[in-house]
Amino acid sequence: MHVSEESDSGIVPMNRSNQERASSAENAEGRPLIKENSPPPHTPPTQSGARVSQGLAGVRKAAKEHKEMRFTTLLHHLTVDLLRESFYALKRNAAPGVDGLRRQEYETRLEGRLADLHGRVHRGAFRAWPCRRAYIPKGDGRQRPLGIAALEDKIVQQAVVTILNAIYEEDFLGFSYGFRPGRSPHQALDALSYALTQKRVNYVVDADIRAFFDTISHAWMVKFVQHRVADRRILRLIQKWLKAGVMEEGRWLETEMGTPQGAVISPLLANIYLHYVFDVWVQVWCERVAQSPCGWDSAAFRFLVYAH
């Protein structure tokens, strides 16, 4: 549910039995069981959380059974209850965006604020703030740009991610690990470790997509989302976030491409993009050219795309 501003950094495979490893590595389409919309530990359990989960269970079931279906009505799942769950899923001490709002301040009149936010989203009056640009150092001495979203953008993005995960967690392939609920780099490395020690492996590919988050095509991003999402209100929200721009040293900068690293919506958008431009191609290549199931060399590639 919660997407942090940085990816996991651990590289030690988990200790699991050979039988568990075999089940994980050999089933390229398999996924660990994921509790849909489970609240974070600091969120008190409520009936609203159960209602949110039940409402999206039908979306997930339809997505699983009808792989070509385009969902035309999704925004009605974005309820005040879901916005509340999304608020409590955010980091308590996250840095503020250009709005200057922190979680503790927003919580003082939470129900009224959420009701107003819900109304603006559904009326089409919600406006996306530009992200505040910040930088963190990389291992090679360069700096990685982050985009810190405004608080209400974070809340609505988290709600949209919850809704869209009900669709895309049924679409994403088994060898995809990066930024997915219930999955981690440890699991990717564990599957890779099993494949290298227990299977015949001819090639291991280590690759990186340079500045991937910063160079995603907005036009293609929207086209890819439209393969499954036909709700124009959801599409407009995504376009608002892509076009909101960034604030750096007091200046607004237009963003003609890319999705900000650090924004809650960005990891899911990146996964959707890679699903169509890379993962599906890998699957077809394995079946038609290699004439074998997708191996964990592709998992290594997919994982290392995110890890670098």
GROMACS .gro file of C-alpha atoms in nm:
model
  308
    1MET     CA    1   0.000   0.000   0.000
    2HIS     CA    2   0.267   0.252   0.100
    3VAL     CA    3   0.530   0.348  -0.153
    4SER     CA    4   0.835   0.510   0.000
    5GLU     CA    5   1.043   0.772  -0.176
    6GLU     CA    6   1.332   0.526  -0.212
    7SER     CA    7   1.342   0.162  -0.313
    8ASP     CA    8   1.460  -0.117  -0.085
    9SER     CA    9   1.835  -0.140  -0.068
   10GLY     CA   10   1.889  -0.487   0.080
   11ILE     CA   11   2.052  -0.753  -0.137
   12VAL     CA   12   2.055  -1.062   0.085
   13PRO     CA   13   1.828  -1.344  -0.039
   14MET     CA   14   1.575  -1.480   0.208
   15ASN     CA   15   1.637  -1.821   0.362
   16ARG     CA   16   1.367  -2.050   0.225
   17SER     CA   17   1.336  -2.419   0.159
   18ASN     CA   18   1.424  -2.563  -0.182
   19GLN     CA   19   1.059  -2.655  -0.231
   20GLU     CA   20   0.948  -2.295  -0.170
   21ARG     CA   21   1.220  -2.165  -0.402
   22ALA     CA   22   1.117  -2.406  -0.672
   23SER     CA   23   0.757  -2.297  -0.647
   24SER     CA   24   0.858  -1.932  -0.672
   25ALA     CA   25   1.115  -1.963  -0.950
   26GLU     CA   26   0.946  -2.213  -1.175
   27ASN     CA   27   0.606  -2.045  -1.182
   28ALA     CA   28   0.677  -1.741  -1.396
   29GLU     CA   29   0.320  -1.619  -1.366
   30GLY     CA   30   0.288  -1.689  -0.995
   31ARG     CA   31   0.240  -1.418  -0.733
   32PRO     CA   32   0.256  -1.425  -0.356
   33LEU     CA   33  -0.080  -1.393  -0.189
   34ILE     CA   34  -0.148  -1.024  -0.144
   35LYS     CA   35  -0.401  -0.887   0.101
   36GLU     CA   36  -0.585  -0.634  -0.107
   37ASN     CA   37  -0.594  -0.288   0.048
   38SER     CA   38  -0.477  -0.411   0.386
   39PRO     CA   39  -0.432  -0.110   0.616
   40PRO     CA   40  -0.081  -0.020   0.737
   41PRO     CA   41   0.012  -0.118   1.093
   42HIS     CA   42  -0.045   0.235   1.233
   43THR     CA   43  -0.397   0.255   1.089
   44PRO     CA   44  -0.675   0.149   1.325
   45PRO     CA   45  -0.891  -0.128   1.172
   46THR     CA   46  -1.225   0.011   1.060
   47GLN     CA   47  -1.533  -0.106   0.877
   48SER     CA   48  -1.452   0.148   0.607
   49GLY     CA   49  -1.139  -0.046   0.517
   50ALA     CA   50  -1.345  -0.360   0.472
   51ARG     CA   51  -1.590  -0.176   0.246
   52VAL     CA   52  -1.304  -0.041   0.032
   53SER     CA   53  -1.160  -0.391  -0.008
   54GLN     CA   54  -1.496  -0.548  -0.093
   55GLY     CA   55  -1.571  -0.281  -0.352
   56LEU     CA   56  -1.245  -0.339  -0.538
   57ALA     CA   57  -1.269  -0.717  -0.515
   58GLY     CA   58  -1.515  -0.707  -0.805
   59VAL     CA   59  -1.272  -0.500  -1.010
   60ARG     CA   60  -0.994  -0.750  -0.946
   61LYS     CA   61  -1.220  -1.043  -1.033
   62ALA     CA   62  -1.326  -0.880  -1.361
   63ALA     CA   63  -0.965  -0.791  -1.446
   64LYS     CA   64  -0.857  -1.151  -1.389
   65GLU     CA   65  -1.138  -1.305  -1.593
   66HIS     CA   66  -1.146  -1.053  -1.880
   67LYS     CA   67  -0.796  -0.960  -1.992
   68GLU     CA   68  -0.920  -0.735  -2.273
   69MET     CA   69  -1.177  -0.545  -2.064
   70ARG     CA   70  -1.149  -0.167  -2.043
   71PHE     CA   71  -1.289  -0.027  -1.719
   72THR     CA   72  -1.516   0.270  -1.782
   73THR     CA   73  -1.633   0.346  -1.427
   74LEU     CA   74  -1.362   0.346  -1.164
   75LEU     CA   75  -1.374   0.684  -0.994
   76HIS     CA   76  -1.679   0.592  -0.783
   77HIS     CA   77  -1.442   0.362  -0.590
   78LEU     CA   78  -1.259   0.676  -0.477
   79THR     CA   79  -1.466   0.736  -0.166
   80VAL     CA   80  -1.408   0.934   0.151
   81ASP     CA   81  -1.333   0.601   0.318
   82LEU     CA   82  -1.061   0.524   0.065
   83LEU     CA   83  -0.917   0.875   0.098
   84ARG     CA   84  -0.900   0.825   0.475
   85GLU     CA   85  -0.722   0.490   0.431
   86SER     CA   86  -0.486   0.657   0.183
   87PHE     CA   87  -0.411   0.941   0.425
   88TYR     CA   88  -0.312   0.699   0.700
   89ALA     CA   89  -0.096   0.502   0.456
   90LEU     CA   90   0.133   0.803   0.410
   91LYS     CA   91   0.456   0.844   0.600
   92ARG     CA   92   0.409   1.031   0.926
   93ASN     CA   93   0.719   1.246   0.884
   94ALA     CA   94   0.728   1.283   0.507
   95ALA     CA   95   0.871   1.607   0.372
   96PRO     CA   96   0.608   1.863   0.266
   97GLY     CA   97   0.552   1.966  -0.094
   98VAL     CA   98   0.507   2.316  -0.230
   99ASP     CA   99   0.183   2.351  -0.030
  100GLY     CA  100   0.384   2.333   0.293
  101LEU     CA  101   0.123   2.105   0.453
  102ARG     CA  102   0.232   1.828   0.683
  103ARG     CA  103   0.029   1.525   0.783
  104GLN     CA  104  -0.010   1.632   1.146
  105GLU     CA  105  -0.161   1.967   1.046
  106TYR     CA  106  -0.399   1.813   0.791
  107GLU     CA  107  -0.520   1.560   1.047
  108THR     CA  108  -0.653   1.830   1.281
  109ARG     CA  109  -0.967   1.873   1.066
  110LEU     CA  110  -0.935   1.550   0.873
  111GLU     CA  111  -1.299   1.456   0.808
  112GLY     CA  112  -1.395   1.798   0.679
  113ARG     CA  113  -1.084   1.820   0.462
  114LEU     CA  114  -1.143   1.474   0.314
  115ALA     CA  115  -1.507   1.548   0.238
  116ASP     CA  116  -1.403   1.866   0.056
  117LEU     CA  117  -1.124   1.681  -0.128
  118HIS     CA  118  -1.366   1.407  -0.232
  119GLY     CA  119  -1.608   1.664  -0.371
  120ARG     CA  120  -1.339   1.844  -0.572
  121VAL     CA  121  -1.209   1.520  -0.723
  122HIS     CA  122  -1.555   1.408  -0.833
  123ARG     CA  123  -1.655   1.753  -0.967
  124GLY     CA  124  -1.335   1.770  -1.172
  125ALA     CA  125  -1.225   2.074  -0.969
  126PHE     CA  126  -0.919   1.906  -0.815
  127ARG     CA  127  -0.598   2.080  -0.922
  128ALA     CA  128  -0.260   1.910  -0.909
  129TRP     CA  129   0.024   2.104  -0.748
  130PRO     CA  130   0.371   2.102  -0.904
  131CYS     CA  131   0.618   1.879  -0.723
  132ARG     CA  132   0.894   2.032  -0.513
  133ARG     CA  133   1.228   1.934  -0.662
  134ALA     CA  134   1.488   1.790  -0.426
  135TYR     CA  135   1.807   1.594  -0.487
  136ILE     CA  136   1.969   1.296  -0.318
  137PRO     CA  137   2.327   1.180  -0.388
  138LYS     CA  138   2.390   0.866  -0.595
  139GLY     CA  139   2.674   0.622  -0.543
  140ASP     CA  140   2.861   0.747  -0.850
  141GLY     CA  141   2.868   1.107  -0.727
  142ARG     CA  142   2.576   1.228  -0.935
  143GLN     CA  143   2.247   1.347  -0.790
  144ARG     CA  144   1.909   1.182  -0.830
  145PRO     CA  145   1.617   1.426  -0.871
  146LEU     CA  146   1.314   1.364  -0.652
  147GLY     CA  147   0.970   1.518  -0.684
  148ILE     CA  148   0.794   1.574  -0.352
  149ALA     CA  149   0.420   1.604  -0.411
  150ALA     CA  150   0.176   1.821  -0.217
  151LEU     CA  151  -0.011   1.642   0.060
  152GLU     CA  152  -0.351   1.623  -0.112
  153ASP     CA  153  -0.183   1.499  -0.431
  154LYS     CA  154  -0.024   1.223  -0.224
  155ILE     CA  155  -0.361   1.125  -0.075
  156VAL     CA  156  -0.545   1.116  -0.408
  157GLN     CA  157  -0.254   0.942  -0.581
  158GLN     CA  158  -0.251   0.672  -0.313
  159ALA     CA  159  -0.625   0.620  -0.361
  160VAL     CA  160  -0.586   0.594  -0.740
  161VAL     CA  161  -0.297   0.349  -0.697
  162THR     CA  162  -0.517   0.132  -0.474
  163ILE     CA  163  -0.790   0.128  -0.738
  164LEU     CA  164  -0.557   0.061  -1.031
  165ASN     CA  165  -0.366  -0.211  -0.843
  166ALA     CA  166  -0.686  -0.413  -0.845
  167ILE     CA  167  -0.649  -0.426  -1.224
  168TYR     CA  168  -0.276  -0.432  -1.282
  169GLU     CA  169  -0.183  -0.686  -1.015
  170GLU     CA  170  -0.380  -0.928  -1.234
  171ASP     CA  171  -0.194  -0.814  -1.547
  172PHE     CA  172   0.168  -0.782  -1.438
  173LEU     CA  173   0.383  -1.086  -1.509
  174GLY     CA  174   0.535  -1.316  -1.251
  175PHE     CA  175   0.895  -1.212  -1.310
  176SER     CA  176   0.817  -0.846  -1.233
  177TYR     CA  177   0.919  -0.753  -0.877
  178GLY     CA  178   0.997  -0.380  -0.859
  179PHE     CA  179   0.762  -0.155  -0.661
  180ARG     CA  180   0.480  -0.407  -0.630
  181PRO     CA  181   0.269  -0.472  -0.317
  182GLY     CA  182   0.383  -0.781  -0.131
  183ARG     CA  183   0.707  -0.807  -0.332
  184SER     CA  184   1.064  -0.703  -0.261
  185PRO     CA  185   1.418  -0.714  -0.403
  186HIS     CA  186   1.489  -0.994  -0.155
  187GLN     CA  187   1.231  -1.213  -0.327
  188ALA     CA  188   1.370  -1.131  -0.671
  189LEU     CA  189   1.722  -1.220  -0.559
  190ASP     CA  190   1.600  -1.537  -0.394
  191ALA     CA  191   1.432  -1.654  -0.716
  192LEU     CA  192   1.743  -1.560  -0.912
  193SER     CA  193   1.966  -1.745  -0.667
  194TYR     CA  194   1.756  -2.058  -0.702
  195ALA     CA  195   1.760  -2.038  -1.084
  196LEU     CA  196   2.137  -1.994  -1.099
  197THR     CA  197   2.208  -2.286  -0.867
  198GLN     CA  198   1.932  -2.528  -0.969
  199LYS     CA  199   1.862  -2.459  -1.338
  200ARG     CA  200   2.057  -2.455  -1.661
  201VAL     CA  201   2.132  -2.088  -1.726
  202ASN     CA  202   2.302  -1.975  -2.047
  203TYR     CA  203   2.287  -1.599  -2.011
  204VAL     CA  204   2.255  -1.345  -1.732
  205VAL     CA  205   2.169  -0.993  -1.849
  206ASP     CA  206   2.257  -0.693  -1.631
  207ALA     CA  207   2.114  -0.372  -1.774
  208ASP     CA  208   1.997  -0.030  -1.669
  209ILE     CA  209   1.760   0.216  -1.836
  210ARG     CA  210   1.924   0.553  -1.811
  211ALA     CA  211   1.710   0.818  -1.636
  212PHE     CA  212   1.401   0.603  -1.687
  213PHE     CA  213   1.161   0.793  -1.461
  214ASP     CA  214   1.274   1.124  -1.609
  215THR     CA  215   1.227   1.024  -1.974
  216ILE     CA  216   0.895   0.838  -1.985
  217SER     CA  217   0.685   0.959  -2.277
  218HIS     CA  218   0.362   1.115  -2.154
  219ALA     CA  219   0.179   1.032  -2.476
  220TRP     CA  220   0.274   0.664  -2.466
  221MET     CA  221   0.210   0.648  -2.092
  222VAL     CA  222  -0.151   0.755  -2.143
  223LYS     CA  223  -0.193   0.516  -2.437
  224PHE     CA  224  -0.072   0.224  -2.227
  225VAL     CA  225  -0.308   0.309  -1.939
  226GLN     CA  226  -0.594   0.332  -2.189
  227HIS     CA  227  -0.547  -0.036  -2.273
  228ARG     CA  228  -0.730  -0.111  -1.947
  229VAL     CA  229  -0.872   0.219  -1.822
  230ALA     CA  230  -1.144   0.402  -2.011
  231ASP     CA  231  -1.269   0.615  -1.720
  232ARG     CA  232  -1.192   0.965  -1.848
  233ARG     CA  233  -1.190   1.108  -1.496
  234ILE     CA  234  -0.911   0.873  -1.387
  235LEU     CA  235  -0.720   0.947  -1.708
  236ARG     CA  236  -0.753   1.322  -1.649
  237LEU     CA  237  -0.615   1.286  -1.297
  238ILE     CA  238  -0.310   1.100  -1.429
  239GLN     CA  239  -0.258   1.363  -1.699
  240LYS     CA  240  -0.283   1.642  -1.440
  241TRP     CA  241  -0.003   1.485  -1.237
  242LEU     CA  242   0.214   1.427  -1.542
  243LYS     CA  243   0.174   1.788  -1.656
  244ALA     CA  244   0.188   1.960  -1.316
  245GLY     CA  245   0.557   2.047  -1.351
  246VAL     CA  246   0.813   2.102  -1.075
  247MET     CA  247   0.916   2.391  -0.853
  248GLU     CA  248   1.290   2.440  -0.820
  249GLU     CA  249   1.448   2.740  -0.647
  250GLY     CA  250   1.122   2.930  -0.671
  251ARG     CA  251   1.075   2.872  -1.044
  252TRP     CA  252   0.807   2.659  -1.209
  253LEU     CA  253   0.947   2.423  -1.473
  254GLU     CA  254   0.728   2.248  -1.726
  255THR     CA  255   0.758   1.870  -1.748
  256GLU     CA  256   0.723   1.753  -2.108
  257MET     CA  257   0.826   1.398  -2.021
  258GLY     CA  258   0.885   1.179  -1.719
  259THR     CA  259   0.706   1.113  -1.391
  260PRO     CA  260   0.860   1.241  -1.066
  261GLN     CA  261   1.059   0.996  -0.857
  262GLY     CA  262   0.913   1.018  -0.508
  263ALA     CA  263   0.553   1.072  -0.620
  264VAL     CA  264   0.319   0.800  -0.495
  265ILE     CA  265   0.172   0.738  -0.841
  266SER     CA  266   0.508   0.713  -1.022
  267PRO     CA  267   0.612   0.353  -0.938
  268LEU     CA  268   0.280   0.216  -1.067
  269LEU     CA  269   0.297   0.427  -1.383
  270ALA     CA  270   0.655   0.307  -1.438
  271ASN     CA  271   0.545  -0.054  -1.398
  272ILE     CA  272   0.260  -0.008  -1.646
  273TYR     CA  273   0.501   0.146  -1.897
  274LEU     CA  274   0.759  -0.132  -1.856
  275HIS     CA  275   0.489  -0.398  -1.871
  276TYR     CA  276   0.405  -0.300  -2.228
  277VAL     CA  277   0.746  -0.199  -2.362
  278PHE     CA  278   0.955  -0.472  -2.196
  279ASP     CA  279   0.782  -0.745  -1.997
  280VAL     CA  280   0.535  -0.854  -2.265
  281TRP     CA  281   0.818  -0.852  -2.521
  282VAL     CA  282   1.031  -1.073  -2.295
  283GLN     CA  283   0.746  -1.318  -2.256
  284VAL     CA  284   0.687  -1.339  -2.631
  285TRP     CA  285   1.062  -1.373  -2.699
  286CYS     CA  286   1.089  -1.660  -2.450
  287GLU     CA  287   0.797  -1.844  -2.606
  288ARG     CA  288   0.873  -1.786  -2.975
  289VAL     CA  289   1.252  -1.751  -2.995
  290ALA     CA  290   1.393  -1.930  -2.691
  291GLN     CA  291   1.103  -2.176  -2.703
  292SER     CA  292   1.106  -2.210  -2.326
  293PRO     CA  293   0.930  -2.052  -2.030
  294CYS     CA  294   1.050  -1.711  -1.920
  295GLY     CA  295   1.366  -1.763  -1.721
  296TRP     CA  296   1.493  -1.565  -1.428
  297ASP     CA  297   1.747  -1.386  -1.646
  298SER     CA  298   1.451  -1.162  -1.730
  299ALA     CA  299   1.377  -1.128  -1.360
  300ALA     CA  300   1.733  -1.011  -1.309
  301PHE     CA  301   1.694  -0.756  -1.585
  302ARG     CA  302   1.362  -0.635  -1.450
  303PHE     CA  303   1.491  -0.615  -1.095
  304LEU     CA  304   1.815  -0.441  -1.187
  305VAL     CA  305   1.626  -0.180  -1.384
  306TYR     CA  306   1.490  -0.064  -1.050
  307ALA     CA  307   1.790  -0.136  -0.831
  308HIS     CA  308   2.040   0.085  -1.015
   0.00000   0.00000   0.00000
